[in-house]
PDB file of C-alpha atoms in Angstrom:
ATOM      1  CA  UNK E 199      44.368 -15.574-169.739  1.00  0.00           C
ATOM      2  CA  UNK E 200      43.084 -12.815-172.000  1.00  0.00           C
ATOM      3  CA  UNK E 201      40.180 -14.478-173.805  1.00  0.00           C
ATOM      4  CA  UNK E 202      39.729 -11.564-176.190  1.00  0.00           C
ATOM      5  CA  UNK E 203      43.378 -11.710-177.282  1.00  0.00           C
ATOM      6  CA  UNK E 204      43.058 -15.462-177.832  1.00  0.00           C
ATOM      7  CA  UNK E 205      39.900 -14.897-179.845  1.00  0.00           C
ATOM      8  CA  UNK E 206      41.579 -12.292-182.043  1.00  0.00           C
ATOM      9  CA  UNK E 207      44.449 -14.670-182.861  1.00  0.00           C
ATOM     10  CA  UNK E 208      42.244 -17.701-183.514  1.00  0.00           C
ATOM     11  CA  UNK E 209      39.727 -15.832-185.665  1.00  0.00           C
ATOM     12  CA  UNK E 210      42.517 -14.233-187.687  1.00  0.00           C
ATOM     13  CA  UNK E 211      43.924 -17.703-188.311  1.00  0.00           C
ATOM     14  CA  UNK E 212      40.466 -18.903-189.342  1.00  0.00           C
ATOM     15  CA  UNK E 213      40.309 -16.198-191.998  1.00  0.00           C
ATOM     16  CA  UNK E 214      43.699 -17.011-193.505  1.00  0.00           C
ATOM     17  CA  UNK E 215      43.494 -18.138-197.115  1.00  0.00           C
ATOM     18  CA  UNK E 216      45.064 -21.563-196.869  1.00  0.00           C
ATOM     19  CA  UNK E 217      43.956 -25.116-196.144  1.00  0.00           C
ATOM     20  CA  UNK E 218      44.773 -24.928-192.454  1.00  0.00           C
ATOM     21  CA  UNK E 219      42.841 -21.677-192.064  1.00  0.00           C
ATOM     22  CA  UNK E 220      39.830 -23.486-193.517  1.00  0.00           C
ATOM     23  CA  UNK E 221      40.190 -26.241-190.894  1.00  0.00           C
ATOM     24  CA  UNK E 222      40.300 -23.696-188.082  1.00  0.00           C
ATOM     25  CA  UNK E 223      37.274 -21.877-189.502  1.00  0.00           C
ATOM     26  CA  UNK E 224      35.349 -25.151-189.688  1.00  0.00           C
ATOM     27  CA  UNK E 225      36.171 -25.942-186.057  1.00  0.00           C
ATOM     28  CA  UNK E 226      35.202 -22.430-184.908  1.00  0.00           C
ATOM     29  CA  UNK E 227      31.825 -22.774-186.621  1.00  0.00           C
ATOM     30  CA  UNK E 228      31.184 -26.151-184.981  1.00  0.00           C
ATOM     31  CA  UNK E 229      32.035 -24.700-181.563  1.00  0.00           C
ATOM     32  CA  UNK E 230      29.725 -21.759-182.208  1.00  0.00           C
ATOM     33  CA  UNK E 231      26.903 -24.075-183.294  1.00  0.00           C
ATOM     34  CA  UNK E 232      27.346 -26.209-180.168  1.00  0.00           C
ATOM     35  CA  UNK E 233      27.245 -23.185-177.891  1.00  0.00           C
ATOM     36  CA  UNK E 234      24.148 -21.828-179.621  1.00  0.00           C
ATOM     37  CA  UNK E 235      22.370 -25.196-179.492  1.00  0.00           C
ATOM     38  CA  UNK E 236      22.965 -25.817-175.781  1.00  0.00           C
ATOM     39  CA  UNK E 237      23.938 -22.492-174.221  1.00  0.00           C
ATOM     40  CA  UNK E 238      27.322 -21.854-172.532  1.00  0.00           C
ATOM     41  CA  UNK E 239      26.042 -23.039-169.142  1.00  0.00           C
ATOM     42  CA  UNK E 240      24.728 -26.341-170.533  1.00  0.00           C
ATOM     43  CA  UNK E 241      27.663 -27.644-172.529  1.00  0.00           C
ATOM     44  CA  UNK E 242      30.864 -28.989-171.015  1.00  0.00           C
ATOM     45  CA  UNK E 243      34.371 -29.773-172.268  1.00  0.00           C
ATOM     46  CA  UNK E 244      36.016 -33.180-171.900  1.00  0.00           C
ATOM     47  CA  UNK E 245      39.557 -32.343-170.808  1.00  0.00           C
ATOM     48  CA  UNK E 246      42.215 -34.977-170.137  1.00  0.00           C
ATOM     49  CA  UNK E 247      45.265 -32.779-170.685  1.00  0.00           C
ATOM     50  CA  UNK E 248      46.137 -34.223-174.102  1.00  0.00           C
ATOM     51  CA  UNK E 249      47.110 -32.222-177.164  1.00  0.00           C
ATOM     52  CA  UNK E 250      43.752 -32.593-178.939  1.00  0.00           C
ATOM     53  CA  UNK E 251      41.598 -31.394-176.065  1.00  0.00           C
ATOM     54  CA  UNK E 252      44.079 -28.568-175.404  1.00  0.00           C
ATOM     55  CA  UNK E 253      43.441 -27.363-178.957  1.00  0.00           C
ATOM     56  CA  UNK E 254      39.718 -27.761-178.336  1.00  0.00           C
ATOM     57  CA  UNK E 255      39.856 -25.739-175.136  1.00  0.00           C
ATOM     58  CA  UNK E 256      41.668 -22.882-176.889  1.00  0.00           C
ATOM     59  CA  UNK E 257      39.065 -22.897-179.670  1.00  0.00           C
ATOM     60  CA  UNK E 258      36.168 -22.834-177.205  1.00  0.00           C
ATOM     61  CA  UNK E 259      37.413 -19.794-175.283  1.00  0.00           C
ATOM     62  CA  UNK E 260      38.090 -18.030-178.584  1.00  0.00           C
ATOM     63  CA  UNK E 261      34.426 -18.392-179.512  1.00  0.00           C
ATOM     64  CA  UNK E 262      33.136 -17.691-175.993  1.00  0.00           C
ATOM     65  CA  UNK E 263      35.049 -14.403-176.003  1.00  0.00           C
ATOM     66  CA  UNK E 264      32.954 -13.199-178.941  1.00  0.00           C
ATOM     67  CA  UNK E 265      29.811 -13.528-176.786  1.00  0.00           C
ATOM     68  CA  UNK E 266      31.086 -11.254-174.007  1.00  0.00           C
ATOM     69  CA  UNK E 267      30.075  -7.621-173.677  1.00  0.00           C
ATOM     70  CA  UNK E 268      33.032  -5.178-173.582  1.00  0.00           C
ATOM     71  CA  UNK E 269      32.909  -4.895-169.783  1.00  0.00           C
ATOM     72  CA  UNK E 270      31.891  -8.503-169.112  1.00  0.00           C
ATOM     73  CA  UNK E 271      34.300 -10.990-167.543  1.00  0.00           C
ATOM     74  CA  UNK E 272      34.392 -14.692-168.316  1.00  0.00           C
ATOM     75  CA  UNK E 273      32.515 -17.220-166.203  1.00  0.00           C
ATOM     76  CA  UNK E 274      33.958 -20.622-165.251  1.00  0.00           C
ATOM     77  CA  UNK E 275      33.621 -23.151-168.084  1.00  0.00           C
ATOM     78  CA  UNK E 276      31.985 -26.493-167.233  1.00  0.00           C
ATOM     79  CA  UNK E 277      34.492 -29.292-167.808  1.00  0.00           C
ATOM     80  CA  UNK E 278      34.993 -32.956-166.996  1.00  0.00           C
ATOM     81  CA  UNK E 279      38.228 -34.900-166.551  1.00  0.00           C
ATOM     82  CA  UNK E 280      37.887 -38.688-166.750  1.00  0.00           C
ATOM     83  CA  UNK E 281      41.260 -39.798-165.456  1.00  0.00           C
ATOM     84  CA  UNK E 282      43.171 -42.932-166.347  1.00  0.00           C
ATOM     85  CA  UNK E 283      44.609 -45.265-163.679  1.00  0.00           C
ATOM     86  CA  UNK E 284      48.063 -44.192-162.484  1.00  0.00           C
ATOM     87  CA  UNK E 285      48.343 -40.929-164.472  1.00  0.00           C
ATOM     88  CA  UNK E 286      51.673 -39.190-165.019  1.00  0.00           C
ATOM     89  CA  UNK E 287      52.435 -36.541-162.406  1.00  0.00           C
ATOM     90  CA  UNK E 288      53.351 -34.096-165.180  1.00  0.00           C
ATOM     91  CA  UNK E 289      49.970 -34.614-166.798  1.00  0.00           C
ATOM     92  CA  UNK E 290      48.122 -34.051-163.528  1.00  0.00           C
ATOM     93  CA  UNK E 291      50.096 -30.853-162.982  1.00  0.00           C
ATOM     94  CA  UNK E 292      49.306 -29.601-166.473  1.00  0.00           C
ATOM     95  CA  UNK E 293      45.585 -30.313-166.008  1.00  0.00           C
ATOM     96  CA  UNK E 294      45.552 -28.278-162.803  1.00  0.00           C
ATOM     97  CA  UNK E 295      47.461 -25.425-164.438  1.00  0.00           C
ATOM     98  CA  UNK E 296      45.107 -25.416-167.428  1.00  0.00           C
ATOM     99  CA  UNK E 297      42.063 -25.432-165.137  1.00  0.00           C
ATOM    100  CA  UNK E 298      43.336 -22.244-163.544  1.00  0.00           C
ATOM    101  CA  UNK E 299      44.532 -20.594-166.765  1.00  0.00           C
ATOM    102  CA  UNK E 300      41.331 -21.284-168.711  1.00  0.00           C
ATOM    103  CA  UNK E 301      38.974 -20.782-165.751  1.00  0.00           C
ATOM    104  CA  UNK E 302      37.515 -24.292-165.796  1.00  0.00           C
ATOM    105  CA  UNK E 303      34.891 -25.553-163.371  1.00  0.00           C
ATOM    106  CA  UNK E 304      36.513 -28.974-163.588  1.00  0.00           C
ATOM    107  CA  UNK E 305      34.847 -32.130-162.291  1.00  0.00           C
ATOM    108  CA  UNK E 306      37.155 -35.136-161.860  1.00  0.00           C
ATOM    109  CA  UNK E 307      36.168 -38.760-162.171  1.00  0.00           C
ATOM    110  CA  UNK E 308      39.010 -41.058-161.141  1.00  0.00           C
ATOM    111  CA  UNK E 309      39.422 -44.834-161.032  1.00  0.00           C
ATOM    112  CA  UNK E 310      39.687 -46.293-157.564  1.00  0.00           C
ATOM    113  CA  UNK E 311      43.200 -46.853-156.230  1.00  0.00           C
ATOM    114  CA  UNK E 312      42.273 -50.174-154.634  1.00  0.00           C
ATOM    115  CA  UNK E 313      39.874 -51.771-157.114  1.00  0.00           C
ATOM    116  CA  UNK E 314      38.855 -51.255-160.771  1.00  0.00           C
ATOM    117  CA  UNK E 315      35.796 -49.188-159.954  1.00  0.00           C
ATOM    118  CA  UNK E 316      35.082 -45.585-160.841  1.00  0.00           C
ATOM    119  CA  UNK E 317      35.173 -42.905-158.201  1.00  0.00           C
ATOM    120  CA  UNK E 318      33.827 -39.417-158.522  1.00  0.00           C
ATOM    121  CA  UNK E 319      35.822 -36.569-157.066  1.00  0.00           C
ATOM    122  CA  UNK E 320      33.465 -33.669-157.060  1.00  0.00           C
ATOM    123  CA  UNK E 321      34.019 -29.964-156.734  1.00  0.00           C
ATOM    124  CA  UNK E 322      32.738 -27.983-153.763  1.00  0.00           C
ATOM    125  CA  UNK E 323      29.202 -26.703-154.248  1.00  0.00           C
ATOM    126  CA  UNK E 324      30.385 -23.127-154.502  1.00  0.00           C
ATOM    127  CA  UNK E 325      33.699 -21.696-155.630  1.00  0.00           C
ATOM    128  CA  UNK E 326      34.815 -18.130-155.999  1.00  0.00           C
ATOM    129  CA  UNK E 327      36.870 -18.997-159.077  1.00  0.00           C
ATOM    130  CA  UNK E 328      38.684 -21.831-160.788  1.00  0.00           C
ATOM    131  CA  UNK E 329      41.888 -21.253-158.805  1.00  0.00           C
ATOM    132  CA  UNK E 330      39.982 -21.993-155.597  1.00  0.00           C
ATOM    133  CA  UNK E 331      38.972 -25.301-157.115  1.00  0.00           C
ATOM    134  CA  UNK E 332      42.504 -26.295-158.014  1.00  0.00           C
ATOM    135  CA  UNK E 333      43.894 -25.388-154.588  1.00  0.00           C
ATOM    136  CA  UNK E 334      41.134 -26.470-152.229  1.00  0.00           C
ATOM    137  CA  UNK E 335      39.069 -29.197-153.854  1.00  0.00           C
ATOM    138  CA  UNK E 336      37.011 -31.313-151.484  1.00  0.00           C
ATOM    139  CA  UNK E 337      37.180 -35.006-152.339  1.00  0.00           C
ATOM    140  CA  UNK E 338      33.969 -36.991-152.134  1.00  0.00           C
ATOM    141  CA  UNK E 339      34.430 -40.580-153.244  1.00  0.00           C
ATOM    142  CA  UNK E 340      31.499 -42.580-154.594  1.00  0.00           C
ATOM    143  CA  UNK E 341      32.044 -46.040-156.024  1.00  0.00           C
ATOM    144  CA  UNK E 342      30.118 -46.555-159.248  1.00  0.00           C
ATOM    145  CA  UNK E 343      30.928 -50.226-159.767  1.00  0.00           C
ATOM    146  CA  UNK E 344      33.462 -52.263-161.656  1.00  0.00           C
ATOM    147  CA  UNK E 345      34.473 -50.516-164.845  1.00  0.00           C
ATOM    148  CA  UNK E 346      37.060 -50.807-167.573  1.00  0.00           C
ATOM    149  CA  UNK E 347      37.366 -49.252-171.028  1.00  0.00           C
ATOM    150  CA  UNK E 348      34.099 -48.095-172.559  1.00  0.00           C
ATOM    151  CA  UNK E 349      32.137 -49.311-169.550  1.00  0.00           C
ATOM    152  CA  UNK E 350      34.272 -47.121-167.301  1.00  0.00           C
ATOM    153  CA  UNK E 351      33.600 -44.127-169.543  1.00  0.00           C
ATOM    154  CA  UNK E 352      29.886 -44.871-169.458  1.00  0.00           C
ATOM    155  CA  UNK E 353      29.808 -45.003-165.667  1.00  0.00           C
ATOM    156  CA  UNK E 354      31.903 -41.852-165.386  1.00  0.00           C
ATOM    157  CA  UNK E 355      29.400 -39.977-167.552  1.00  0.00           C
ATOM    158  CA  UNK E 356      26.557 -41.321-165.428  1.00  0.00           C
ATOM    159  CA  UNK E 357      28.238 -39.863-162.335  1.00  0.00           C
ATOM    160  CA  UNK E 358      28.577 -36.547-164.172  1.00  0.00           C
ATOM    161  CA  UNK E 359      24.949 -36.600-165.325  1.00  0.00           C
ATOM    162  CA  UNK E 360      23.740 -37.178-161.772  1.00  0.00           C
ATOM    163  CA  UNK E 361      25.923 -34.377-160.426  1.00  0.00           C
ATOM    164  CA  UNK E 362      25.196 -31.886-163.246  1.00  0.00           C
ATOM    165  CA  UNK E 363      21.863 -32.829-164.852  1.00  0.00           C
ATOM    166  CA  UNK E 364      21.644 -29.472-166.642  1.00  0.00           C
ATOM    167  CA  UNK E 365      24.615 -30.355-168.892  1.00  0.00           C
ATOM    168  CA  UNK E 366      23.253 -31.600-172.223  1.00  0.00           C
ATOM    169  CA  UNK E 367      26.296 -31.475-174.487  1.00  0.00           C
ATOM    170  CA  UNK E 368      30.029 -32.134-174.267  1.00  0.00           C
ATOM    171  CA  UNK E 369      32.776 -30.794-176.517  1.00  0.00           C
ATOM    172  CA  UNK E 370      35.178 -33.641-177.310  1.00  0.00           C
ATOM    173  CA  UNK E 371      38.575 -33.525-179.024  1.00  0.00           C
ATOM    174  CA  UNK E 372      38.059 -36.704-181.035  1.00  0.00           C
ATOM    175  CA  UNK E 373      39.645 -36.858-184.495  1.00  0.00           C
ATOM    176  CA  UNK E 374      38.783 -39.052-187.478  1.00  0.00           C
ATOM    177  CA  UNK E 375      41.809 -41.322-186.931  1.00  0.00           C
ATOM    178  CA  UNK E 376      40.957 -42.025-183.287  1.00  0.00           C
ATOM    179  CA  UNK E 377      39.287 -45.308-182.283  1.00  0.00           C
ATOM    180  CA  UNK E 378      35.568 -45.102-183.215  1.00  0.00           C
ATOM    181  CA  UNK E 379      36.178 -41.715-184.887  1.00  0.00           C
ATOM    182  CA  UNK E 380      35.828 -42.833-188.498  1.00  0.00           C
ATOM    183  CA  UNK E 381      32.028 -42.691-188.599  1.00  0.00           C
ATOM    184  CA  UNK E 382      31.446 -39.652-186.393  1.00  0.00           C
ATOM    185  CA  UNK E 383      30.081 -36.331-187.603  1.00  0.00           C
ATOM    186  CA  UNK E 384      30.392 -32.932-185.956  1.00  0.00           C
ATOM    187  CA  UNK E 385      27.512 -33.662-183.582  1.00  0.00           C
ATOM    188  CA  UNK E 386      26.384 -37.091-182.384  1.00  0.00           C
ATOM    189  CA  UNK E 387      24.178 -38.243-179.537  1.00  0.00           C
ATOM    190  CA  UNK E 388      25.508 -40.892-177.204  1.00  0.00           C
ATOM    191  CA  UNK E 389      24.012 -44.384-177.670  1.00  0.00           C
ATOM    192  CA  UNK E 390      20.559 -44.951-176.211  1.00  0.00           C
ATOM    193  CA  UNK E 391      21.849 -47.053-173.306  1.00  0.00           C
ATOM    194  CA  UNK E 392      24.392 -44.370-172.283  1.00  0.00           C
ATOM    195  CA  UNK E 393      23.821 -41.154-170.303  1.00  0.00           C
ATOM    196  CA  UNK E 394      22.312 -38.811-172.858  1.00  0.00           C
ATOM    197  CA  UNK E 395      24.647 -36.122-174.153  1.00  0.00           C
ATOM    198  CA  UNK E 396      25.252 -34.605-177.532  1.00  0.00           C
ATOM    199  CA  UNK E 397      28.930 -35.092-178.341  1.00  0.00           C
ATOM    200  CA  UNK E 398      30.258 -32.097-180.270  1.00  0.00           C
ATOM    201  CA  UNK E 399      33.441 -32.841-182.235  1.00  0.00           C
ATOM    202  CA  UNK E 400      34.903 -29.581-183.641  1.00  0.00           C
ATOM    203  CA  UNK E 401      38.272 -31.029-184.737  1.00  0.00           C
ATOM    204  CA  UNK E 402      36.986 -34.358-186.066  1.00  0.00           C
ATOM    205  CA  UNK E 403      38.548 -33.659-189.495  1.00  0.00           C
ATOM    206  CA  UNK E 404      41.911 -32.425-188.203  1.00  0.00           C
ATOM    207  CA  UNK E 405      45.136 -34.326-188.767  1.00  0.00           C
ATOM    208  CA  UNK E 406      47.992 -34.862-186.324  1.00  0.00           C
ATOM    209  CA  UNK E 407      49.875 -32.130-188.225  1.00  0.00           C
ATOM    210  CA  UNK E 408      46.941 -29.719-187.909  1.00  0.00           C
ATOM    211  CA  UNK E 409      46.949 -30.149-184.136  1.00  0.00           C
ATOM    212  CA  UNK E 410      50.640 -29.362-183.781  1.00  0.00           C
ATOM    213  CA  UNK E 411      50.476 -26.497-186.286  1.00  0.00           C
ATOM    214  CA  UNK E 412      47.759 -24.860-184.176  1.00  0.00           C
ATOM    215  CA  UNK E 413      49.573 -25.358-180.869  1.00  0.00           C
ATOM    216  CA  UNK E 414      52.902 -24.091-182.127  1.00  0.00           C
ATOM    217  CA  UNK E 415      51.686 -21.278-184.350  1.00  0.00           C
ATOM    218  CA  UNK E 416      49.634 -19.778-181.519  1.00  0.00           C
ATOM    219  CA  UNK E 417      52.132 -20.696-178.774  1.00  0.00           C
ATOM    220  CA  UNK E 418      49.490 -22.616-176.837  1.00  0.00           C
ATOM    221  CA  UNK E 419      50.940 -24.261-173.693  1.00  0.00           C
ATOM    222  CA  UNK E 420      50.711 -28.063-173.758  1.00  0.00           C
ATOM    223  CA  UNK E 421      51.778 -30.934-171.519  1.00  0.00           C
ATOM    224  CA  UNK E 422      55.578 -31.267-171.294  1.00  0.00           C
ATOM    225  CA  UNK E 423      55.435 -35.047-171.812  1.00  0.00           C
ATOM    226  CA  UNK E 424      55.116 -34.509-175.555  1.00  0.00           C
ATOM    227  CA  UNK E 425      58.535 -32.858-175.557  1.00  0.00           C
ATOM    228  CA  UNK E 426      59.932 -35.879-173.723  1.00  0.00           C
ATOM    229  CA  UNK E 427      59.146 -38.308-176.545  1.00  0.00           C
ATOM    230  CA  UNK E 428      55.552 -39.319-175.796  1.00  0.00           C
ATOM    231  CA  UNK E 429      53.223 -39.076-178.793  1.00  0.00           C
ATOM    232  CA  UNK E 430      50.053 -39.877-176.852  1.00  0.00           C
ATOM    233  CA  UNK E 431      49.238 -39.710-173.145  1.00  0.00           C
ATOM    234  CA  UNK E 432      47.590 -42.337-170.990  1.00  0.00           C
ATOM    235  CA  UNK E 433      48.376 -44.388-167.908  1.00  0.00           C
ATOM    236  CA  UNK E 434      51.924 -44.992-166.700  1.00  0.00           C
ATOM    237  CA  UNK E 435      51.022 -48.680-167.026  1.00  0.00           C
ATOM    238  CA  UNK E 436      50.770 -48.632-170.811  1.00  0.00           C
ATOM    239  CA  UNK E 437      52.204 -45.355-172.162  1.00  0.00           C
ATOM    240  CA  UNK E 438      55.832 -45.277-173.298  1.00  0.00           C
ATOM    241  CA  UNK E 439      58.164 -42.937-175.125  1.00  0.00           C
ATOM    242  CA  UNK E 440      58.365 -43.286-178.873  1.00  0.00           C
ATOM    243  CA  UNK E 441      61.880 -44.696-179.503  1.00  0.00           C
ATOM    244  CA  UNK E 442      61.951 -43.028-182.932  1.00  0.00           C
ATOM    245  CA  UNK E 443      61.904 -39.568-181.367  1.00  0.00           C
TER     246      UNK E 443
END
């Protein structure tokens, strides 16, 4: 993917004189502030393959491209995928494709297949590039205890903190209408009894329409399940097509 071309498109959209352009500009500024506060090597992206974090990922590389020298190539972007039980095959495929396309150094945390614990699936210690990760990941399973819902998220982040202690912030694609999103600001620390990260929420004020306008106007690839009638993506156990579509 040509980061500089992406950056040119996104920044042009941010300068457009309409309400949506203002939303994009706001998000770009939040991404830039997060990168400046933590440094590109110390802030990660939460990526689960959904539409919101796909928008977020596109925004982040647009800003990162502005920090590159003319002859400089992009480095792998730290990222974490906290998987749901029994994910859709199409979603898993899209996550792998995005990891390659966007050059993600992606760390997976998956629920156990035989009990409701949390397992970490870590990347090899050294990789030549993100495509090596996608094709030849070494699986190292470590049970982190019984976990469901928020507790599972908490334990997943603890695994990530232990594996990558230098990461101090995480970009998250949370929006105001999401559960627990109503009271969030652009930057919030995790609770005191959680692994300590600053959560950076660039699209917190975006609407559902804003997300799809961005994806479609910039022709950003997204998971094919949305075109099959799913409006949100989760586990095959509890995610169903919207009958109205």
